[in-house]
PDB file of C-alpha atoms in Angstrom:
ATOM      1  CA  UNK A  69      -6.772  18.685   9.498  1.00  0.00           C
ATOM      2  CA  UNK A  70      -3.036  18.043   9.135  1.00  0.00           C
ATOM      3  CA  UNK A  71      -0.879  20.739   7.529  1.00  0.00           C
ATOM      4  CA  UNK A  72       2.799  20.711   6.505  1.00  0.00           C
ATOM      5  CA  UNK A  73       4.597  24.066   6.610  1.00  0.00           C
ATOM      6  CA  UNK A  74       7.941  24.222   4.768  1.00  0.00           C
ATOM      7  CA  UNK A  75       9.564  27.532   5.679  1.00  0.00           C
ATOM      8  CA  UNK A  76      13.190  28.350   6.582  1.00  0.00           C
ATOM      9  CA  UNK A  77      12.552  31.798   8.079  1.00  0.00           C
ATOM     10  CA  UNK A  78      12.294  30.853  11.754  1.00  0.00           C
ATOM     11  CA  UNK A  79      10.208  33.804  12.937  1.00  0.00           C
ATOM     12  CA  UNK A  80       7.689  33.428  10.151  1.00  0.00           C
ATOM     13  CA  UNK A  81       7.561  29.660  10.588  1.00  0.00           C
ATOM     14  CA  UNK A  82       6.929  29.966  14.327  1.00  0.00           C
ATOM     15  CA  UNK A  83       4.255  32.652  13.877  1.00  0.00           C
ATOM     16  CA  UNK A  84       2.366  30.912  11.061  1.00  0.00           C
ATOM     17  CA  UNK A  85       2.480  27.461  12.676  1.00  0.00           C
ATOM     18  CA  UNK A  86       1.190  28.859  15.987  1.00  0.00           C
ATOM     19  CA  UNK A  87      -1.687  30.664  14.281  1.00  0.00           C
ATOM     20  CA  UNK A  88      -2.591  27.521  12.349  1.00  0.00           C
ATOM     21  CA  UNK A  89      -2.674  25.529  15.594  1.00  0.00           C
ATOM     22  CA  UNK A  90      -4.906  28.166  17.177  1.00  0.00           C
ATOM     23  CA  UNK A  91      -7.287  27.577  14.264  1.00  0.00           C
ATOM     24  CA  UNK A  92      -7.410  23.877  15.155  1.00  0.00           C
ATOM     25  CA  UNK A  93      -4.971  22.493  12.581  1.00  0.00           C
ATOM     26  CA  UNK A  94      -2.319  19.896  13.367  1.00  0.00           C
ATOM     27  CA  UNK A  95       0.953  21.285  11.989  1.00  0.00           C
ATOM     28  CA  UNK A  96       4.273  19.703  11.027  1.00  0.00           C
ATOM     29  CA  UNK A  97       7.151  22.075  10.237  1.00  0.00           C
ATOM     30  CA  UNK A  98      10.210  21.589   8.017  1.00  0.00           C
ATOM     31  CA  UNK A  99      12.916  24.266   7.809  1.00  0.00           C
ATOM     32  CA  UNK A 100      14.681  23.069   4.651  1.00  0.00           C
ATOM     33  CA  UNK A 101      13.715  21.636   1.296  1.00  0.00           C
ATOM     34  CA  UNK A 102      14.878  18.034   1.522  1.00  0.00           C
ATOM     35  CA  UNK A 103      13.255  17.529   4.917  1.00  0.00           C
ATOM     36  CA  UNK A 104      10.021  19.010   3.639  1.00  0.00           C
ATOM     37  CA  UNK A 105      10.009  16.823   0.557  1.00  0.00           C
ATOM     38  CA  UNK A 106      10.686  13.729   2.673  1.00  0.00           C
ATOM     39  CA  UNK A 107       7.762  14.611   4.955  1.00  0.00           C
ATOM     40  CA  UNK A 108       5.397  15.024   1.989  1.00  0.00           C
ATOM     41  CA  UNK A 109       6.237  11.529   0.764  1.00  0.00           C
ATOM     42  CA  UNK A 110       6.018   9.847   4.169  1.00  0.00           C
ATOM     43  CA  UNK A 111       2.768  11.344   5.494  1.00  0.00           C
ATOM     44  CA  UNK A 112      -0.663  12.245   4.183  1.00  0.00           C
ATOM     45  CA  UNK A 113      -1.389  15.964   4.550  1.00  0.00           C
ATOM     46  CA  UNK A 114      -4.629  17.821   3.951  1.00  0.00           C
ATOM     47  CA  UNK A 115      -2.568  20.738   2.647  1.00  0.00           C
ATOM     48  CA  UNK A 116       1.043  21.891   2.244  1.00  0.00           C
ATOM     49  CA  UNK A 117       2.309  25.463   2.599  1.00  0.00           C
ATOM     50  CA  UNK A 118       5.689  25.719   0.874  1.00  0.00           C
ATOM     51  CA  UNK A 119       8.121  28.620   0.543  1.00  0.00           C
ATOM     52  CA  UNK A 120       9.960  29.017  -2.766  1.00  0.00           C
ATOM     53  CA  UNK A 121      13.429  29.963  -1.532  1.00  0.00           C
ATOM     54  CA  UNK A 122      14.634  27.062   0.606  1.00  0.00           C
ATOM     55  CA  UNK A 123      18.040  25.508   1.318  1.00  0.00           C
ATOM     56  CA  UNK A 124      18.746  22.064  -0.147  1.00  0.00           C
ATOM     57  CA  UNK A 125      15.779  21.944  -2.505  1.00  0.00           C
ATOM     58  CA  UNK A 126      13.686  24.911  -3.599  1.00  0.00           C
ATOM     59  CA  UNK A 127       9.902  25.057  -3.551  1.00  0.00           C
ATOM     60  CA  UNK A 128       9.512  24.581  -7.290  1.00  0.00           C
ATOM     61  CA  UNK A 129      11.600  21.391  -7.140  1.00  0.00           C
ATOM     62  CA  UNK A 130       9.642  20.104  -4.143  1.00  0.00           C
ATOM     63  CA  UNK A 131       6.261  20.605  -5.786  1.00  0.00           C
ATOM     64  CA  UNK A 132       7.331  19.183  -9.143  1.00  0.00           C
ATOM     65  CA  UNK A 133       8.911  16.092  -7.562  1.00  0.00           C
ATOM     66  CA  UNK A 134       5.960  15.528  -5.220  1.00  0.00           C
ATOM     67  CA  UNK A 135       3.467  15.640  -8.084  1.00  0.00           C
ATOM     68  CA  UNK A 136       5.648  13.225 -10.065  1.00  0.00           C
ATOM     69  CA  UNK A 137       5.378  10.819  -7.102  1.00  0.00           C
ATOM     70  CA  UNK A 138       1.592  11.049  -7.148  1.00  0.00           C
ATOM     71  CA  UNK A 139       1.124  13.360  -4.142  1.00  0.00           C
ATOM     72  CA  UNK A 140      -2.308  14.991  -4.484  1.00  0.00           C
ATOM     73  CA  UNK A 141      -2.383  17.206  -1.376  1.00  0.00           C
ATOM     74  CA  UNK A 142      -3.227  20.834  -2.233  1.00  0.00           C
ATOM     75  CA  UNK A 143      -0.155  23.080  -2.113  1.00  0.00           C
ATOM     76  CA  UNK A 144       0.065  26.811  -1.469  1.00  0.00           C
ATOM     77  CA  UNK A 145       3.386  28.398  -2.426  1.00  0.00           C
ATOM     78  CA  UNK A 146       4.837  31.407  -0.617  1.00  0.00           C
ATOM     79  CA  UNK A 147       7.088  33.706  -2.604  1.00  0.00           C
ATOM     80  CA  UNK A 148       8.902  36.919  -1.755  1.00  0.00           C
ATOM     81  CA  UNK A 149       8.779  37.887  -5.417  1.00  0.00           C
ATOM     82  CA  UNK A 150       5.797  39.472  -7.098  1.00  0.00           C
ATOM     83  CA  UNK A 151       7.202  38.650 -10.543  1.00  0.00           C
ATOM     84  CA  UNK A 152       4.481  36.952 -12.582  1.00  0.00           C
ATOM     85  CA  UNK A 153       7.094  34.515 -13.934  1.00  0.00           C
ATOM     86  CA  UNK A 154       7.600  32.976 -10.480  1.00  0.00           C
ATOM     87  CA  UNK A 155       3.861  32.630  -9.981  1.00  0.00           C
ATOM     88  CA  UNK A 156       3.399  30.949 -13.350  1.00  0.00           C
ATOM     89  CA  UNK A 157       6.356  28.644 -12.669  1.00  0.00           C
ATOM     90  CA  UNK A 158       4.862  27.568  -9.348  1.00  0.00           C
ATOM     91  CA  UNK A 159       1.458  26.825 -10.832  1.00  0.00           C
ATOM     92  CA  UNK A 160       3.019  24.956 -13.757  1.00  0.00           C
ATOM     93  CA  UNK A 161       5.018  22.819 -11.291  1.00  0.00           C
ATOM     94  CA  UNK A 162       1.766  21.673  -9.706  1.00  0.00           C
ATOM     95  CA  UNK A 163       0.994  24.217  -6.978  1.00  0.00           C
ATOM     96  CA  UNK A 164      -2.692  25.015  -6.446  1.00  0.00           C
ATOM     97  CA  UNK A 165      -2.297  28.577  -5.203  1.00  0.00           C
ATOM     98  CA  UNK A 166       0.323  31.135  -4.208  1.00  0.00           C
ATOM     99  CA  UNK A 167       0.750  34.100  -1.857  1.00  0.00           C
ATOM    100  CA  UNK A 168       3.292  36.883  -2.145  1.00  0.00           C
ATOM    101  CA  UNK A 169       5.136  37.893   1.030  1.00  0.00           C
ATOM    102  CA  UNK A 170       4.273  39.825   3.088  1.00  0.00           C
ATOM    103  CA  UNK A 171       0.708  38.515   3.359  1.00  0.00           C
ATOM    104  CA  UNK A 172      -2.174  38.757   5.798  1.00  0.00           C
ATOM    105  CA  UNK A 173      -2.727  35.594   7.848  1.00  0.00           C
ATOM    106  CA  UNK A 174      -6.495  35.926   7.283  1.00  0.00           C
ATOM    107  CA  UNK A 175      -5.937  35.568   3.545  1.00  0.00           C
ATOM    108  CA  UNK A 176      -3.725  32.510   4.031  1.00  0.00           C
ATOM    109  CA  UNK A 177      -6.368  30.884   6.250  1.00  0.00           C
ATOM    110  CA  UNK A 178      -9.146  31.645   3.755  1.00  0.00           C
ATOM    111  CA  UNK A 179      -7.202  30.185   0.837  1.00  0.00           C
ATOM    112  CA  UNK A 180      -6.275  27.153   2.934  1.00  0.00           C
ATOM    113  CA  UNK A 181      -9.908  26.479   3.829  1.00  0.00           C
ATOM    114  CA  UNK A 182     -10.965  26.817   0.202  1.00  0.00           C
ATOM    115  CA  UNK A 183      -8.309  24.370  -1.028  1.00  0.00           C
ATOM    116  CA  UNK A 184      -9.126  21.798   1.657  1.00  0.00           C
ATOM    117  CA  UNK A 185     -12.845  21.963   0.854  1.00  0.00           C
ATOM    118  CA  UNK A 186     -12.107  21.558  -2.835  1.00  0.00           C
ATOM    119  CA  UNK A 187      -9.800  18.599  -2.212  1.00  0.00           C
ATOM    120  CA  UNK A 188     -12.032  16.796   0.304  1.00  0.00           C
ATOM    121  CA  UNK A 189     -15.347  16.690  -1.552  1.00  0.00           C
ATOM    122  CA  UNK A 190     -15.250  15.630  -5.149  1.00  0.00           C
ATOM    123  CA  UNK A 191     -17.927  16.643  -7.640  1.00  0.00           C
ATOM    124  CA  UNK A 192     -19.073  13.043  -7.965  1.00  0.00           C
ATOM    125  CA  UNK A 193     -20.088  12.899  -4.293  1.00  0.00           C
ATOM    126  CA  UNK A 194     -17.054  10.927  -3.132  1.00  0.00           C
ATOM    127  CA  UNK A 195     -15.015  11.485   0.000  1.00  0.00           C
ATOM    128  CA  UNK A 196     -11.530  10.002  -0.220  1.00  0.00           C
ATOM    129  CA  UNK A 197      -9.001   8.812   2.355  1.00  0.00           C
ATOM    130  CA  UNK A 198      -6.169   6.359   1.790  1.00  0.00           C
ATOM    131  CA  UNK A 199      -7.717   3.261   0.130  1.00  0.00           C
ATOM    132  CA  UNK A 200     -11.320   4.252   0.879  1.00  0.00           C
ATOM    133  CA  UNK A 201     -13.973   6.094  -1.129  1.00  0.00           C
ATOM    134  CA  UNK A 202     -17.222   7.051   0.580  1.00  0.00           C
ATOM    135  CA  UNK A 203     -20.125   7.789  -1.739  1.00  0.00           C
ATOM    136  CA  UNK A 204     -22.192  10.462  -0.005  1.00  0.00           C
ATOM    137  CA  UNK A 205     -25.153   9.833  -2.315  1.00  0.00           C
ATOM    138  CA  UNK A 206     -25.476   6.044  -2.124  1.00  0.00           C
ATOM    139  CA  UNK A 207     -23.870   5.648   1.372  1.00  0.00           C
ATOM    140  CA  UNK A 208     -21.572   2.997  -0.123  1.00  0.00           C
ATOM    141  CA  UNK A 209     -18.073   2.567   1.286  1.00  0.00           C
ATOM    142  CA  UNK A 210     -15.617   1.376  -1.375  1.00  0.00           C
ATOM    143  CA  UNK A 211     -12.155  -0.084  -0.847  1.00  0.00           C
ATOM    144  CA  UNK A 212      -9.945   0.793  -3.808  1.00  0.00           C
ATOM    145  CA  UNK A 213      -7.297  -1.814  -2.961  1.00  0.00           C
ATOM    146  CA  UNK A 214      -9.750  -4.759  -3.037  1.00  0.00           C
ATOM    147  CA  UNK A 215     -12.540  -3.320  -5.257  1.00  0.00           C
ATOM    148  CA  UNK A 216     -15.107  -4.354  -2.654  1.00  0.00           C
ATOM    149  CA  UNK A 217     -17.915  -2.139  -1.408  1.00  0.00           C
ATOM    150  CA  UNK A 218     -20.671  -2.159   1.166  1.00  0.00           C
ATOM    151  CA  UNK A 219     -23.630   0.084   1.975  1.00  0.00           C
ATOM    152  CA  UNK A 220     -23.329   1.591   5.442  1.00  0.00           C
ATOM    153  CA  UNK A 221     -26.196   2.079   7.880  1.00  0.00           C
ATOM    154  CA  UNK A 222     -26.873   5.740   8.701  1.00  0.00           C
ATOM    155  CA  UNK A 223     -24.847   6.039  11.924  1.00  0.00           C
ATOM    156  CA  UNK A 224     -21.824   4.172  10.548  1.00  0.00           C
ATOM    157  CA  UNK A 225     -21.987   6.331   7.438  1.00  0.00           C
ATOM    158  CA  UNK A 226     -21.904   9.486   9.568  1.00  0.00           C
ATOM    159  CA  UNK A 227     -18.933   8.132  11.529  1.00  0.00           C
ATOM    160  CA  UNK A 228     -16.971   7.394   8.351  1.00  0.00           C
ATOM    161  CA  UNK A 229     -17.980  10.712   6.787  1.00  0.00           C
ATOM    162  CA  UNK A 230     -16.638  12.608   9.801  1.00  0.00           C
ATOM    163  CA  UNK A 231     -13.431  10.571  10.097  1.00  0.00           C
ATOM    164  CA  UNK A 232     -12.637  10.894   6.387  1.00  0.00           C
ATOM    165  CA  UNK A 233     -13.377  14.623   6.410  1.00  0.00           C
ATOM    166  CA  UNK A 234     -10.932  14.930   9.323  1.00  0.00           C
ATOM    167  CA  UNK A 235      -8.279  12.466   8.124  1.00  0.00           C
ATOM    168  CA  UNK A 236      -4.905  13.022   9.743  1.00  0.00           C
ATOM    169  CA  UNK A 237      -6.569  14.510  12.809  1.00  0.00           C
ATOM    170  CA  UNK A 238      -7.648  12.949  16.105  1.00  0.00           C
ATOM    171  CA  UNK A 239     -11.405  13.107  16.576  1.00  0.00           C
ATOM    172  CA  UNK A 240     -12.740  12.952  20.118  1.00  0.00           C
ATOM    173  CA  UNK A 241     -15.629  10.783  21.265  1.00  0.00           C
ATOM    174  CA  UNK A 242     -17.530  13.972  22.066  1.00  0.00           C
ATOM    175  CA  UNK A 243     -17.134  15.251  18.493  1.00  0.00           C
ATOM    176  CA  UNK A 244     -18.389  11.968  17.054  1.00  0.00           C
ATOM    177  CA  UNK A 245     -21.339  11.877  19.440  1.00  0.00           C
ATOM    178  CA  UNK A 246     -22.402  15.372  18.392  1.00  0.00           C
ATOM    179  CA  UNK A 247     -21.943  14.588  14.704  1.00  0.00           C
ATOM    180  CA  UNK A 248     -23.852  11.296  14.758  1.00  0.00           C
ATOM    181  CA  UNK A 249     -26.504  11.772  17.452  1.00  0.00           C
ATOM    182  CA  UNK A 250     -26.662  15.514  17.993  1.00  0.00           C
ATOM    183  CA  UNK A 251     -27.054  17.418  21.237  1.00  0.00           C
ATOM    184  CA  UNK A 252     -28.863  16.298  24.395  1.00  0.00           C
ATOM    185  CA  UNK A 253     -28.742  12.579  23.724  1.00  0.00           C
ATOM    186  CA  UNK A 254     -26.745  11.049  26.556  1.00  0.00           C
ATOM    187  CA  UNK A 255     -28.153   7.545  26.064  1.00  0.00           C
ATOM    188  CA  UNK A 256     -26.807   7.343  22.509  1.00  0.00           C
ATOM    189  CA  UNK A 257     -23.560   9.126  23.454  1.00  0.00           C
ATOM    190  CA  UNK A 258     -22.480   6.037  25.405  1.00  0.00           C
ATOM    191  CA  UNK A 259     -22.788   3.939  22.257  1.00  0.00           C
ATOM    192  CA  UNK A 260     -19.959   5.624  20.320  1.00  0.00           C
ATOM    193  CA  UNK A 261     -17.526   2.774  21.032  1.00  0.00           C
ATOM    194  CA  UNK A 262     -20.144   0.211  19.967  1.00  0.00           C
ATOM    195  CA  UNK A 263     -20.689   1.895  16.605  1.00  0.00           C
ATOM    196  CA  UNK A 264     -16.950   2.363  16.106  1.00  0.00           C
ATOM    197  CA  UNK A 265     -16.684  -1.413  16.540  1.00  0.00           C
ATOM    198  CA  UNK A 266     -19.421  -1.966  13.939  1.00  0.00           C
ATOM    199  CA  UNK A 267     -17.620   0.346  11.517  1.00  0.00           C
ATOM    200  CA  UNK A 268     -14.306  -1.433  12.033  1.00  0.00           C
ATOM    201  CA  UNK A 269     -15.997  -4.708  11.114  1.00  0.00           C
ATOM    202  CA  UNK A 270     -17.091  -3.132   7.826  1.00  0.00           C
ATOM    203  CA  UNK A 271     -13.478  -2.124   7.102  1.00  0.00           C
ATOM    204  CA  UNK A 272     -12.344  -5.672   7.883  1.00  0.00           C
ATOM    205  CA  UNK A 273     -15.003  -7.087   5.560  1.00  0.00           C
ATOM    206  CA  UNK A 274     -13.744  -4.824   2.772  1.00  0.00           C
ATOM    207  CA  UNK A 275     -10.142  -5.891   3.371  1.00  0.00           C
ATOM    208  CA  UNK A 276      -9.144  -2.227   3.703  1.00  0.00           C
ATOM    209  CA  UNK A 277      -5.674  -1.164   4.756  1.00  0.00           C
ATOM    210  CA  UNK A 278      -7.216   1.905   6.365  1.00  0.00           C
ATOM    211  CA  UNK A 279      -7.899   1.543  10.088  1.00  0.00           C
ATOM    212  CA  UNK A 280      -9.712   3.443  12.819  1.00  0.00           C
ATOM    213  CA  UNK A 281      -7.066   3.793  15.520  1.00  0.00           C
ATOM    214  CA  UNK A 282      -7.984   4.432  19.153  1.00  0.00           C
ATOM    215  CA  UNK A 283      -5.807   7.151  20.689  1.00  0.00           C
ATOM    216  CA  UNK A 284      -5.912   6.595  24.424  1.00  0.00           C
ATOM    217  CA  UNK A 285      -7.544   9.435  26.306  1.00  0.00           C
ATOM    218  CA  UNK A 286      -8.042  11.468  23.123  1.00  0.00           C
ATOM    219  CA  UNK A 287     -10.313   9.715  20.632  1.00  0.00           C
ATOM    220  CA  UNK A 288      -9.960   8.149  17.194  1.00  0.00           C
ATOM    221  CA  UNK A 289      -7.872   8.706  14.078  1.00  0.00           C
ATOM    222  CA  UNK A 290      -8.203   7.317  10.560  1.00  0.00           C
ATOM    223  CA  UNK A 291      -4.889   5.881   9.374  1.00  0.00           C
ATOM    224  CA  UNK A 292      -3.865   4.291   6.095  1.00  0.00           C
TER     225      UNK A 292
END
């Protein structure tokens, strides 16, 4: 999962970003408001952690402007103030949650996991990434930019389900093999590339802008 941390306190930024990476997240860091806002618009993040007091553009302005531009990534705001007015202001601007400094990293991680789960799986059984919707009930893959859809065979469905659930993150061949075929199945493990090729043909048929990119020596990444 890809996280954006917007925090101008260098020690806190370094500590939080390192802990997030240890938890398996891919982390981008911005140390001022305008740079953070620019990053939100240019990339797709699974979640954003944003401080309130920032140089150039404060957290409230960032969140409000990002929501006005259609950014749907869940946002946790960090504030040094326990004043209820600041918390209400942040939520009204479009933030999904807030933490008051100082906070325990375990609480931040728990809230982050909850927001990502909430944002990834919709109540209607859809997984979303870029211009793709994957219906987990019907196994249909839908392209929102062409309004075309196709029903995926089981293994291709599992591949797309895993890639969409981990959008913005590189997924290794080993991870896909375990997800799709399970443990102790070496014969099927060698077929990952074949089924990735099948899945890419489905995306081409749909006319999707989203692609499965091969990252040499590392695995695959879903990009829009």
